[in-house]
Structures are given as C-alpha cells and as structure tokens.
Amino acid sequence: MITERLPLRDTNGHTIPRYDEAEVHRFDDMEPWVSAPMATCTVCDRHPRFQVAGNVVEVLDPCPYPNGITTKITLSVPSGKLIVTDTLRPVYWWDSRAVAADYNSTLGQAQAVEAMAALGCAFGPILHGAGLYRTGPDRYIIANPDLDEDDNPSLPEDTCLADITADLWAYSIADFEHWKARGGDPANLDDNDTIVDVTPGEYEFTHHSGERSFDGDASGTVVFAHVERIA
Ligand SMILES: [Zn+2]
C-alpha cells in the first residue's frame, strides 16, 4: 500500500475549513481510497465523500447549500407589543430533535430558527451586540451599526428601539402577550428586556447570518435580519 497526501482541489460547494489536503491510499489493482477526514462542512454539517481525480482530490457530492441558508419565518404579533431580548428561555426553547444538525453549522442554526418560530419566537444568531432599528413604517432591522471616521453611527441612534446583548450570540423576540400566556412573568423583566410597540399583525423575519456572502465584520451596518409586517 502506498499512502500519499494530495491537495483538495474542489470542495463541490462545501465549506471545509483547515482541510486542504487529503490522505490517499493506493492498493494494487484497486481504486485509490481517501481517508475519511474528521472535517464536516460548516454549512450542511455533512462529512463529505472524496474521490481521487488524477493528482488531486475532489468532493463527490455537492453541498446542498452552496450559497448558505437564508431563513424566513413569520411571527404573529396580535398584541402589538414585542418583547425583545437575547434569550426567552425557558418560555421558548427548541426540542433537541428539531435541531438535528450541529448548532455550530449553518444548517443547525437554520433548524433552530425554524424550531423557535414554530413555538412563537423569532430567534436568530448574532455576532457582536445588535439592536432592533426602525427603518420605515412597519419595517425594522436587527443590526449592528458601525461608526465612521468622525464617530457618527451608521444608523441614527433615535431609530434604535431595543438593544440586544451579545452574551448569548442570539436575539429572541416574541409577542408580549403570547410570552405571558406561556408563563413569562413581567416581574422578572430586566435591563436586557425591552417591550416595543408595533402595529399588530404578522411579521416576516428574514435572517441573513447563514448566507455565504454574510460578513459579520464588514464595515458599516451589519444587518442580521430584516423584519417587516406582511399582514
Ligand atoms: Zn456542505
């Protein structure tokens, strides 16, 4: 048997960090065999299968999410009051069966967003602190503004309706009355929790942090999610 290391040329859309070479074993009269790496794709959470193509290694199956994942969920806000904070646990928390992929993968985070939405909580991962900002009538963003050279924030401060700490790397937003009906106790609200008045209705949250082009460290305003009333 001969073992050699060959460069990984084509990941077939998968994102496999720190893995640019594969170990290839050659036996007489047999197809070369590539050692299964511990690496998983940070987007789809799969162990890629490899094949040898001449002097390089390629990934056999394409990533199902070559552009990452954008999640869209809706939140009913009949009360016209949102509770905005970092976590609403234990009132809203997903069942582990609903988040089968590793939460550190893009797919796992998308599954968490969907699972929380099914419970009545708009949830999403953030990097850095964030805030809920009004951008127009019934339109908002969950974003992290930047300062320009003259220390002017990239979003007007008077449009910030709620600050969300990055302690838990996520936001959680629910209808205030729905939260109370599920056992949330307003006596336990603290500085991290903000009640925001909005037009009653259905709100669509489009979450961007799983998109391939998303850059949490980009200069200017980093938008984690767009929020708008759709009904
Ligand atoms: Zn993948």
Short mmCIF file of C-alpha atoms and ligand atoms in Angstrom, two decimals:
data_model
loop_
_atom_site.label_atom_id
_atom_site.label_comp_id
_atom_site.label_asym_id
_atom_site.label_seq_id
_atom_site.Cartn_x
_atom_site.Cartn_y
_atom_site.Cartn_z
CA MET A 1 0.00 0.00 0.00
CA ILE A 2 1.20 3.49 -0.85
CA THR A 3 -0.06 6.46 1.13
CA GLU A 4 0.33 9.99 -0.13
CA ARG A 5 -1.16 13.39 0.52
CA LEU A 6 -2.91 15.11 -2.35
CA PRO A 7 -4.36 18.60 -2.50
CA LEU A 8 -8.11 19.02 -2.17
CA ARG A 9 -8.97 20.91 -5.34
CA ASP A 10 -12.72 21.07 -5.50
CA THR A 11 -14.96 21.09 -2.43
CA ASN A 12 -18.09 20.95 -4.63
CA GLY A 13 -19.63 23.89 -2.82
CA HIS A 14 -18.92 22.64 0.71
CA THR A 15 -17.07 24.78 3.25
CA ILE A 16 -14.39 22.67 4.89
CA PRO A 17 -12.06 24.86 6.93
CA ARG A 18 -8.45 23.88 7.58
CA TYR A 19 -8.66 20.95 5.22
CA ASP A 20 -6.74 21.45 2.02
CA GLU A 21 -5.04 18.08 1.71
CA ALA A 22 -6.37 14.54 1.82
CA GLU A 23 -4.63 11.29 2.66
CA VAL A 24 -4.87 8.86 -0.24
CA HIS A 25 -4.11 5.14 0.00
CA ARG A 26 -3.34 3.11 -3.10
CA PHE A 27 -3.55 -0.66 -3.20
CA ASP A 28 -2.66 -2.89 -6.13
CA ASP A 29 -5.48 -3.25 -8.65
CA MET A 30 -7.89 -1.18 -6.57
CA GLU A 31 -9.36 2.27 -6.78
CA PRO A 32 -7.41 4.71 -4.59
CA TRP A 33 -9.07 5.21 -1.24
CA VAL A 34 -9.27 8.57 0.55
CA SER A 35 -9.20 8.61 4.34
CA ALA A 36 -12.42 9.99 5.72
CA PRO A 37 -11.49 13.24 7.43
CA MET A 38 -12.96 14.35 10.70
CA ALA A 39 -13.91 17.53 8.91
CA THR A 40 -17.52 18.35 8.27
CA CYS A 41 -18.91 21.08 6.06
CA THR A 42 -19.62 24.08 8.28
CA VAL A 43 -22.73 24.82 6.21
CA CYS A 44 -24.51 21.48 5.64
CA ASP A 45 -22.90 19.61 8.61
CA ARG A 46 -22.14 16.56 6.44
CA HIS A 47 -18.98 14.50 6.17
CA PRO A 48 -18.07 14.93 2.52
CA ARG A 49 -17.17 11.88 0.42
CA PHE A 50 -13.98 12.20 -1.58
CA GLN A 51 -12.64 10.84 -4.83
CA VAL A 52 -9.22 10.98 -6.44
CA ALA A 53 -9.06 12.69 -9.82
CA GLY A 54 -5.53 12.39 -11.18
CA ASN A 55 -3.25 14.19 -8.75
CA VAL A 56 -5.95 15.96 -6.77
CA VAL A 57 -8.87 15.07 -4.55
CA GLU A 58 -12.41 16.24 -5.13
CA VAL A 59 -15.60 16.07 -3.10
CA LEU A 60 -18.10 13.70 -4.65
CA ASP A 61 -21.48 15.10 -3.61
CA PRO A 62 -22.35 18.77 -3.99
CA CYS A 63 -23.21 20.86 -0.95
CA PRO A 64 -26.99 21.29 -0.85
CA TYR A 65 -26.49 24.90 0.30
CA PRO A 66 -23.69 26.35 -1.86
CA ASN A 67 -24.94 29.89 -1.15
CA GLY A 68 -25.58 29.26 2.52
CA ILE A 69 -29.05 29.50 4.02
CA THR A 70 -31.45 32.43 4.31
CA THR A 71 -34.24 31.71 6.76
CA LYS A 72 -37.67 33.33 6.52
CA ILE A 73 -40.13 32.91 9.35
CA THR A 74 -43.28 34.70 10.41
CA LEU A 75 -44.20 35.89 13.87
CA SER A 76 -47.78 36.74 14.85
CA VAL A 77 -47.97 39.88 16.95
CA PRO A 78 -51.68 40.34 17.68
CA SER A 79 -50.97 42.37 20.84
CA GLY A 80 -48.86 44.96 19.04
CA LYS A 81 -46.22 44.52 21.74
CA LEU A 82 -42.92 42.76 21.24
CA ILE A 83 -40.61 41.52 23.92
CA VAL A 84 -37.09 41.94 22.55
CA THR A 85 -34.11 40.37 24.29
CA ASP A 86 -31.24 37.92 23.96
CA THR A 87 -32.99 34.82 25.26
CA LEU A 88 -36.54 33.92 26.26
CA ARG A 89 -35.54 30.55 27.66
CA PRO A 90 -37.22 28.67 29.26
CA VAL A 91 -40.52 30.02 27.89
CA TYR A 92 -39.31 29.34 24.35
CA TRP A 93 -36.66 26.71 23.67
CA TRP A 94 -36.33 24.11 20.96
CA ASP A 95 -36.65 20.39 21.35
CA SER A 96 -33.28 18.83 20.52
CA ARG A 97 -34.97 16.56 17.96
CA ALA A 98 -35.95 19.67 15.98
CA VAL A 99 -32.32 20.72 15.62
CA ALA A 100 -30.66 17.58 14.31
CA ALA A 101 -27.62 19.26 12.78
CA ASP A 102 -24.79 20.66 14.92
CA TYR A 103 -25.82 24.14 16.09
CA ASN A 104 -22.35 25.36 15.07
CA SER A 105 -23.23 24.67 11.44
CA THR A 106 -25.31 26.93 9.24
CA LEU A 107 -27.90 24.17 8.84
CA GLY A 108 -28.15 23.66 12.63
CA GLN A 109 -28.72 27.39 13.15
CA ALA A 110 -31.38 27.44 10.41
CA GLN A 111 -33.11 24.49 12.08
CA ALA A 112 -33.03 26.37 15.40
CA VAL A 113 -34.57 29.46 13.78
CA GLU A 114 -37.37 27.31 12.32
CA ALA A 115 -37.93 25.37 15.54
CA MET A 116 -38.19 28.56 17.61
CA ALA A 117 -40.54 30.15 15.07
CA ALA A 118 -42.81 27.12 15.40
CA LEU A 119 -43.07 27.87 19.12
CA GLY A 120 -43.86 31.56 18.53
CA CYS A 121 -40.42 33.10 18.97
CA ALA A 122 -38.37 34.91 16.34
CA PHE A 123 -34.85 33.74 17.11
CA GLY A 124 -31.58 34.19 15.29
CA PRO A 125 -27.85 34.08 15.86
CA ILE A 126 -25.90 37.35 16.04
CA LEU A 127 -22.24 38.27 16.21
CA HIS A 128 -21.46 41.26 18.40
CA GLY A 129 -24.28 43.12 20.07
CA ALA A 130 -27.21 44.21 17.99
CA GLY A 131 -30.27 46.37 18.17
CA LEU A 132 -33.76 46.50 16.74
CA TYR A 133 -33.92 49.56 14.48
CA ARG A 134 -36.90 51.09 12.77
CA THR A 135 -36.18 51.70 9.07
CA GLY A 136 -39.67 52.70 7.90
CA PRO A 137 -43.38 52.19 8.56
CA ASP A 138 -43.71 48.63 9.95
CA ARG A 139 -40.16 47.85 8.80
CA TYR A 140 -37.22 47.10 11.04
CA ILE A 141 -33.75 45.61 11.00
CA ILE A 142 -31.81 43.69 13.61
CA ALA A 143 -28.41 45.15 13.06
CA ASN A 144 -25.06 46.19 14.41
CA PRO A 145 -24.16 49.73 13.32
CA ASP A 146 -20.62 50.97 12.87
CA LEU A 147 -19.01 54.34 13.50
CA ASP A 148 -17.49 56.33 10.67
CA GLU A 149 -14.21 58.28 10.92
CA ASP A 150 -15.99 61.12 12.73
CA ASP A 151 -17.65 58.71 15.18
CA ASN A 152 -21.04 59.13 13.57
CA PRO A 153 -23.06 55.91 13.84
CA SER A 154 -24.14 54.32 10.57
CA LEU A 155 -27.71 54.13 11.87
CA PRO A 156 -29.49 57.06 13.56
CA GLU A 157 -29.49 56.41 17.30
CA ASP A 158 -33.08 57.61 17.66
CA THR A 159 -34.23 54.70 15.44
CA CYS A 160 -32.91 52.13 17.93
CA LEU A 161 -35.88 50.65 19.78
CA ALA A 162 -34.09 47.90 21.73
CA ASP A 163 -30.53 46.84 22.45
CA ILE A 164 -29.66 43.14 22.39
CA THR A 165 -26.54 41.98 24.20
CA ALA A 166 -24.18 39.50 22.56
CA ASP A 167 -23.80 37.45 25.77
CA LEU A 168 -25.63 34.51 24.18
CA TRP A 169 -24.94 35.30 20.49
CA ALA A 170 -28.64 35.43 19.64
CA TYR A 171 -31.80 37.52 19.68
CA SER A 172 -35.20 36.31 20.78
CA ILE A 173 -38.38 38.25 20.03
CA ALA A 174 -41.97 37.27 20.80
CA ASP A 175 -45.44 38.70 21.14
CA PHE A 176 -45.52 40.02 24.71
CA GLU A 177 -48.98 38.56 25.47
CA HIS A 178 -48.06 35.19 23.92
CA TRP A 179 -44.96 35.13 26.13
CA LYS A 180 -47.07 35.91 29.21
CA ALA A 181 -49.65 33.25 28.27
CA ARG A 182 -46.84 30.67 28.15
CA GLY A 183 -45.68 31.58 31.63
CA GLY A 184 -43.48 34.63 31.09
CA ASP A 185 -43.56 36.84 34.17
CA PRO A 186 -43.27 40.60 33.62
CA ALA A 187 -41.99 40.92 37.22
CA ASN A 188 -38.81 39.18 36.06
CA LEU A 189 -38.01 41.59 33.21
CA ASP A 190 -34.60 43.20 33.49
CA ASP A 191 -32.40 45.70 31.68
CA ASN A 192 -31.83 43.24 28.83
CA ASP A 193 -35.53 43.06 28.01
CA THR A 194 -37.36 45.76 26.06
CA ILE A 195 -41.05 46.00 25.24
CA VAL A 196 -41.55 47.60 21.83
CA ASP A 197 -44.88 48.83 20.46
CA VAL A 198 -45.55 47.85 16.85
CA THR A 199 -48.58 47.68 14.56
CA PRO A 200 -50.45 44.44 15.36
CA GLY A 201 -50.09 41.86 12.60
CA GLU A 202 -47.91 39.21 11.01
CA TYR A 203 -44.21 39.96 10.77
CA GLU A 204 -41.75 38.28 8.46
CA PHE A 205 -38.18 37.87 9.70
CA THR A 206 -35.58 37.26 7.00
CA HIS A 207 -32.39 36.15 8.70
CA HIS A 208 -29.08 36.58 6.90
CA SER A 209 -26.22 35.33 9.08
CA GLY A 210 -26.22 31.92 7.34
CA GLU A 211 -25.68 33.40 3.89
CA ARG A 212 -22.33 32.73 2.26
CA SER A 213 -21.87 36.41 1.48
CA PHE A 214 -22.68 37.47 5.06
CA ASP A 215 -19.75 39.21 6.76
CA GLY A 216 -20.26 39.92 10.44
CA ASP A 217 -17.12 42.05 10.49
CA ALA A 218 -17.95 44.17 7.45
CA SER A 219 -17.57 47.91 7.87
CA GLY A 220 -20.78 49.91 8.05
CA THR A 221 -24.05 48.43 9.24
CA VAL A 222 -24.17 44.65 9.63
CA VAL A 223 -27.79 43.52 9.13
CA PHE A 224 -28.60 40.20 10.76
CA ALA A 225 -32.29 40.24 9.88
CA HIS A 226 -34.88 42.27 8.04
CA VAL A 227 -38.28 42.47 9.71
CA GLU A 228 -41.45 43.71 8.05
CA ARG A 229 -45.19 43.49 8.60
CA ILE A 230 -46.74 41.38 5.85
CA ALA A 231 -50.36 41.17 7.05
ZN ZN B 1 -21.84 21.39 2.61
#
